[in-house]
XYZ file of N, CA and C in Angstrom:
348
model
N 34.044 40.047 -75.313
C 34.189 38.621 -75.490
C 32.884 37.949 -75.045
N 32.272 37.225 -75.959
C 31.001 36.572 -75.662
C 31.220 35.390 -74.714
N 30.266 35.209 -73.828
C 30.319 34.104 -72.872
C 29.491 32.936 -73.381
N 29.978 31.726 -73.164
C 29.186 30.537 -73.460
C 28.109 30.396 -72.382
N 27.126 29.551 -72.643
C 26.100 29.321 -71.624
C 26.717 28.738 -70.356
N 27.709 27.876 -70.500
C 28.389 27.334 -69.326
C 29.030 28.464 -68.528
N 29.753 29.361 -69.209
C 30.426 30.468 -68.526
C 29.425 31.395 -67.846
N 28.299 31.637 -68.492
C 27.256 32.460 -67.872
C 26.764 31.787 -66.597
N 26.483 30.484 -66.677
C 26.027 29.758 -65.499
C 27.047 29.767 -64.376
N 28.309 29.619 -64.728
C 29.376 29.649 -63.727
C 29.443 31.029 -63.078
N 29.414 32.066 -63.898
C 29.464 33.444 -63.407
C 28.289 33.732 -62.474
N 27.088 33.390 -62.900
C 25.905 33.626 -62.067
C 26.009 32.819 -60.777
N 26.469 31.584 -60.859
C 26.626 30.761 -59.662
C 27.613 31.349 -58.667
N 28.721 31.880 -59.166
C 29.696 32.527 -58.279
C 29.059 33.733 -57.600
N 28.324 34.546 -58.358
C 27.686 35.721 -57.755
C 26.628 35.320 -56.735
N 25.855 34.284 -57.034
C 24.834 33.812 -56.095
C 25.486 33.340 -54.798
N 26.565 32.588 -54.909
C 27.186 32.002 -53.732
C 28.110 32.919 -52.960
N 28.797 33.818 -53.659
C 29.847 34.609 -53.018
C 29.691 36.113 -53.200
N 28.837 36.540 -54.105
C 28.755 37.957 -54.442
C 27.883 38.768 -53.504
N 28.032 40.079 -53.629
C 27.223 41.034 -52.872
C 26.561 41.981 -53.861
N 25.248 42.112 -53.747
C 24.469 43.036 -54.570
C 24.110 44.215 -53.686
N 24.616 45.385 -53.996
C 24.349 46.541 -53.140
C 24.770 47.824 -53.801
N 25.328 48.710 -52.996
C 25.769 49.998 -53.501
C 26.365 50.813 -52.384
N 26.823 51.997 -52.751
C 27.475 52.879 -51.782
C 26.600 54.060 -51.392
N 25.319 54.009 -51.739
C 24.414 55.115 -51.463
C 24.254 56.048 -52.649
N 25.216 56.025 -53.560
C 25.152 56.854 -54.762
C 25.003 56.016 -56.028
N 25.668 54.885 -56.048
C 25.611 54.048 -57.241
C 25.612 52.573 -56.856
N 24.958 51.749 -57.686
C 24.908 50.315 -57.404
C 26.240 49.654 -57.714
N 26.437 48.514 -57.089
C 27.632 47.732 -57.389
C 27.382 46.274 -57.048
N 28.072 45.433 -57.768
C 28.149 44.023 -57.428
C 29.606 43.768 -57.102
N 29.846 43.181 -55.946
C 31.224 42.912 -55.546
C 31.390 41.436 -55.211
N 32.612 41.000 -55.378
C 32.974 39.618 -55.109
C 34.326 39.641 -54.412
N 34.376 39.100 -53.221
C 35.621 39.060 -52.446
C 35.908 37.607 -52.092
N 37.091 37.166 -52.484
C 37.476 35.779 -52.217
C 38.978 35.698 -51.972
N 39.391 34.611 -51.351
C 40.794 34.350 -51.027
C 41.645 34.372 -52.300
N 42.897 34.702 -52.128
C 43.823 34.744 -53.261
C 44.016 33.375 -53.916
N 43.609 32.308 -53.248
C 43.642 30.977 -53.866
C 42.815 30.943 -55.149
N 41.879 31.868 -55.286
C 40.979 31.910 -56.437
C 41.431 32.924 -57.481
N 42.719 33.207 -57.533
C 43.223 34.232 -58.457
C 42.848 33.943 -59.906
N 42.897 32.695 -60.325
C 42.541 32.370 -61.718
C 41.121 32.812 -62.048
N 40.213 32.617 -61.114
C 38.839 33.069 -61.331
C 38.800 34.578 -61.514
N 39.527 35.309 -60.688
C 39.539 36.766 -60.804
C 40.174 37.211 -62.120
N 41.185 36.505 -62.585
C 41.796 36.843 -63.884
C 40.813 36.557 -65.016
N 40.010 35.509 -64.869
C 38.964 35.215 -65.848
C 37.946 36.355 -65.869
N 37.542 36.821 -64.694
C 36.606 37.948 -64.620
C 37.199 39.184 -65.288
N 38.471 39.449 -65.042
C 39.146 40.590 -65.681
C 39.096 40.483 -67.201
N 39.332 39.288 -67.713
C 39.351 39.085 -69.161
C 37.966 39.227 -69.780
N 36.939 38.761 -69.072
C 35.592 38.760 -69.632
C 34.783 40.010 -69.307
N 35.170 40.718 -68.275
C 34.500 41.966 -67.889
C 35.572 43.035 -67.659
N 36.243 43.463 -68.736
C 37.378 44.383 -68.579
C 37.005 45.761 -68.041
N 35.735 46.106 -68.066
C 35.317 47.411 -67.542
C 35.001 47.382 -66.055
N 35.020 46.199 -65.457
C 34.906 46.084 -63.997
C 36.306 46.291 -63.420
N 36.405 46.359 -62.115
C 37.694 46.616 -61.460
C 38.075 45.447 -60.555
N 39.348 45.106 -60.591
C 39.890 44.100 -59.687
C 40.870 44.789 -58.755
N 40.665 44.608 -57.475
C 41.521 45.201 -56.451
C 42.241 44.094 -55.694
N 43.458 44.396 -55.301
C 44.216 43.451 -54.510
C 45.354 42.854 -55.312
N 46.024 41.894 -54.738
C 45.613 41.223 -53.515
C 45.867 42.078 -52.276
N 44.967 41.923 -51.323
C 45.101 42.562 -50.020
C 45.556 41.507 -49.022
N 46.351 41.937 -48.063
C 46.830 41.039 -47.010
C 46.708 41.778 -45.683
N 45.779 41.358 -44.857
C 45.698 41.908 -43.503
C 44.878 40.988 -42.619
N 45.146 41.065 -41.343
C 44.436 40.224 -40.383
C 44.636 38.741 -40.632
N 45.769 38.376 -41.211
C 46.016 36.972 -41.495
C 45.273 36.448 -42.707
N 44.650 37.339 -43.471
C 43.881 36.930 -44.640
C 44.431 37.601 -45.886
N 44.300 36.901 -46.992
C 44.713 37.433 -48.290
C 43.545 37.258 -49.249
N 43.169 38.332 -49.940
C 42.004 38.245 -50.813
C 42.083 39.258 -51.949
N 41.286 38.978 -52.979
C 41.023 39.908 -54.063
C 39.599 40.413 -53.903
N 39.329 41.578 -54.475
C 37.957 42.077 -54.543
C 37.705 42.579 -55.956
N 36.643 42.068 -56.561
C 36.217 42.454 -57.901
C 34.942 43.266 -57.757
N 34.847 44.381 -58.488
C 33.664 45.236 -58.386
C 33.184 45.644 -59.769
N 31.889 45.503 -59.971
C 31.243 45.961 -61.201
C 30.291 47.084 -60.832
N 30.474 48.222 -61.477
C 29.596 49.372 -61.259
C 29.558 50.184 -62.536
N 28.796 51.247 -62.528
C 28.735 52.137 -63.686
C 28.229 51.441 -64.935
N 28.800 51.838 -66.073
C 28.354 51.306 -67.363
C 28.550 49.797 -67.456
N 29.606 49.277 -66.861
C 29.833 47.829 -66.876
C 28.660 47.097 -66.232
N 28.252 47.560 -65.077
C 27.127 46.939 -64.381
C 25.843 47.117 -65.184
N 25.570 48.350 -65.573
C 24.313 48.677 -66.261
C 24.200 47.997 -67.623
N 25.270 48.039 -68.413
C 25.182 47.614 -69.809
C 25.602 46.173 -70.064
N 26.412 45.608 -69.182
C 26.913 44.251 -69.409
C 26.320 43.227 -68.447
N 26.322 43.547 -67.165
C 25.988 42.529 -66.168
C 24.500 42.487 -65.850
N 23.862 43.642 -65.693
C 22.420 43.638 -65.401
C 21.629 42.926 -66.503
N 21.877 43.205 -67.789
C 21.113 42.471 -68.810
C 21.321 40.954 -68.738
N 22.519 40.537 -68.405
C 22.812 39.118 -68.266
C 22.050 38.525 -67.075
N 22.114 39.201 -65.933
C 21.434 38.690 -64.738
C 19.918 38.744 -64.874
N 19.406 39.727 -65.600
C 17.957 39.797 -65.815
C 17.435 38.532 -66.487
N 18.241 37.933 -67.327
C 17.841 36.713 -68.027
C 18.161 35.458 -67.213
N 19.346 35.409 -66.614
C 19.857 34.164 -66.067
C 19.716 33.982 -64.561
N 19.527 35.031 -63.802
C 19.368 34.880 -62.344
C 17.882 34.696 -62.048
N 17.478 33.470 -61.908
C 16.069 33.125 -61.765
C 15.699 32.859 -60.307
N 14.527 33.343 -59.857
C 14.124 33.121 -58.468
C 13.925 31.642 -58.137
N 13.612 30.835 -59.140
C 13.418 29.408 -58.899
C 14.718 28.726 -58.473
N 15.844 29.300 -58.869
C 17.139 28.700 -58.540
C 17.674 29.175 -57.202
N 17.487 30.454 -56.894
C 17.940 30.996 -55.608
C 17.135 32.250 -55.301
N 16.077 32.069 -54.539
C 15.184 33.180 -54.228
C 15.854 34.297 -53.460
N 16.727 33.951 -52.517
C 17.379 34.980 -51.705
C 18.293 35.856 -52.557
N 19.122 35.236 -53.388
C 20.012 36.016 -54.257
C 19.199 36.853 -55.237
N 18.146 36.276 -55.777
C 17.288 37.017 -56.704
C 16.670 38.221 -56.006
N 16.208 38.043 -54.781
C 15.633 39.157 -54.015
C 16.668 40.244 -53.745
N 17.897 39.858 -53.411
C 18.962 40.851 -53.182
C 19.257 41.627 -54.461
N 19.268 40.917 -55.573
C 19.502 41.557 -56.868
C 18.380 42.545 -57.194
N 17.135 42.124 -57.005
C 16.001 43.018 -57.271
C 16.010 44.223 -56.339
N 16.404 44.033 -55.084
C 16.490 45.159 -54.142
C 17.536 46.165 -54.606
N 18.683 45.685 -55.085
C 19.708 46.591 -55.612
C 19.154 47.365 -56.803
N 18.467 46.667 -57.696
C 17.901 47.340 -58.870
C 16.866 48.377 -58.467
N 16.047 48.073 -57.472
C 15.032 49.032 -57.013
C 15.679 50.227 -56.331
N 16.663 49.977 -55.483
C 17.331 51.060 -54.756
C 18.053 52.018 -55.689
N 18.513 51.517 -56.815
C 19.316 52.329 -57.735
C 18.689 52.378 -59.128
N 17.364 52.338 -59.188
C 16.665 52.289 -60.475
C 17.031 53.462 -61.374
N 17.122 54.640 -60.814
C 17.429 55.827 -61.620
C 18.809 55.706 -62.275
N 19.787 55.291 -61.514
C 21.149 55.152 -62.043
C 21.203 54.037 -63.085
N 20.550 52.917 -62.803
C 20.589 51.790 -63.722
C 19.830 52.060 -65.012
N 18.925 53.031 -64.990
C 18.206 53.389 -66.216
C 18.962 54.430 -67.029
N 20.131 54.821 -66.554
C 20.940 55.778 -67.293
C 20.959 57.164 -66.699
N 20.226 57.375 -65.590
C 20.242 58.670 -64.910
C 21.511 58.847 -64.105
N 21.696 60.009 -63.570
C 22.889 60.316 -62.781
C 22.734 59.814 -61.348
N 23.872 59.502 -60.742
C 23.879 59.136 -59.323
C 23.421 60.330 -58.519
N 22.605 60.069 -57.508
C 22.048 61.167 -56.732
C 22.620 61.306 -55.462
């Protein structure tokens, strides 16, 4: 499902403000964890990025949240190309730097190589 420019901007803004760019030591991932009050947003992510995973809702420590994770082919083929165009350092240097660090740390995997 193609995203409008508004939807792309909204998606990038959510990742900049709430997302985590990192990995587990073997493969890169982008994760988003938010309160269950934001369930509609997570359902939107499920609909637009069906190859990513939605976990939860989780309830512990007095908190309730969902966690969305993009990794593997979804990250490499769908999200990285989008962020390469739309996540600009002029808009948020810190988020852009975190994104570039994830890409550098996992360059081999993101280029189609195997997780090491």
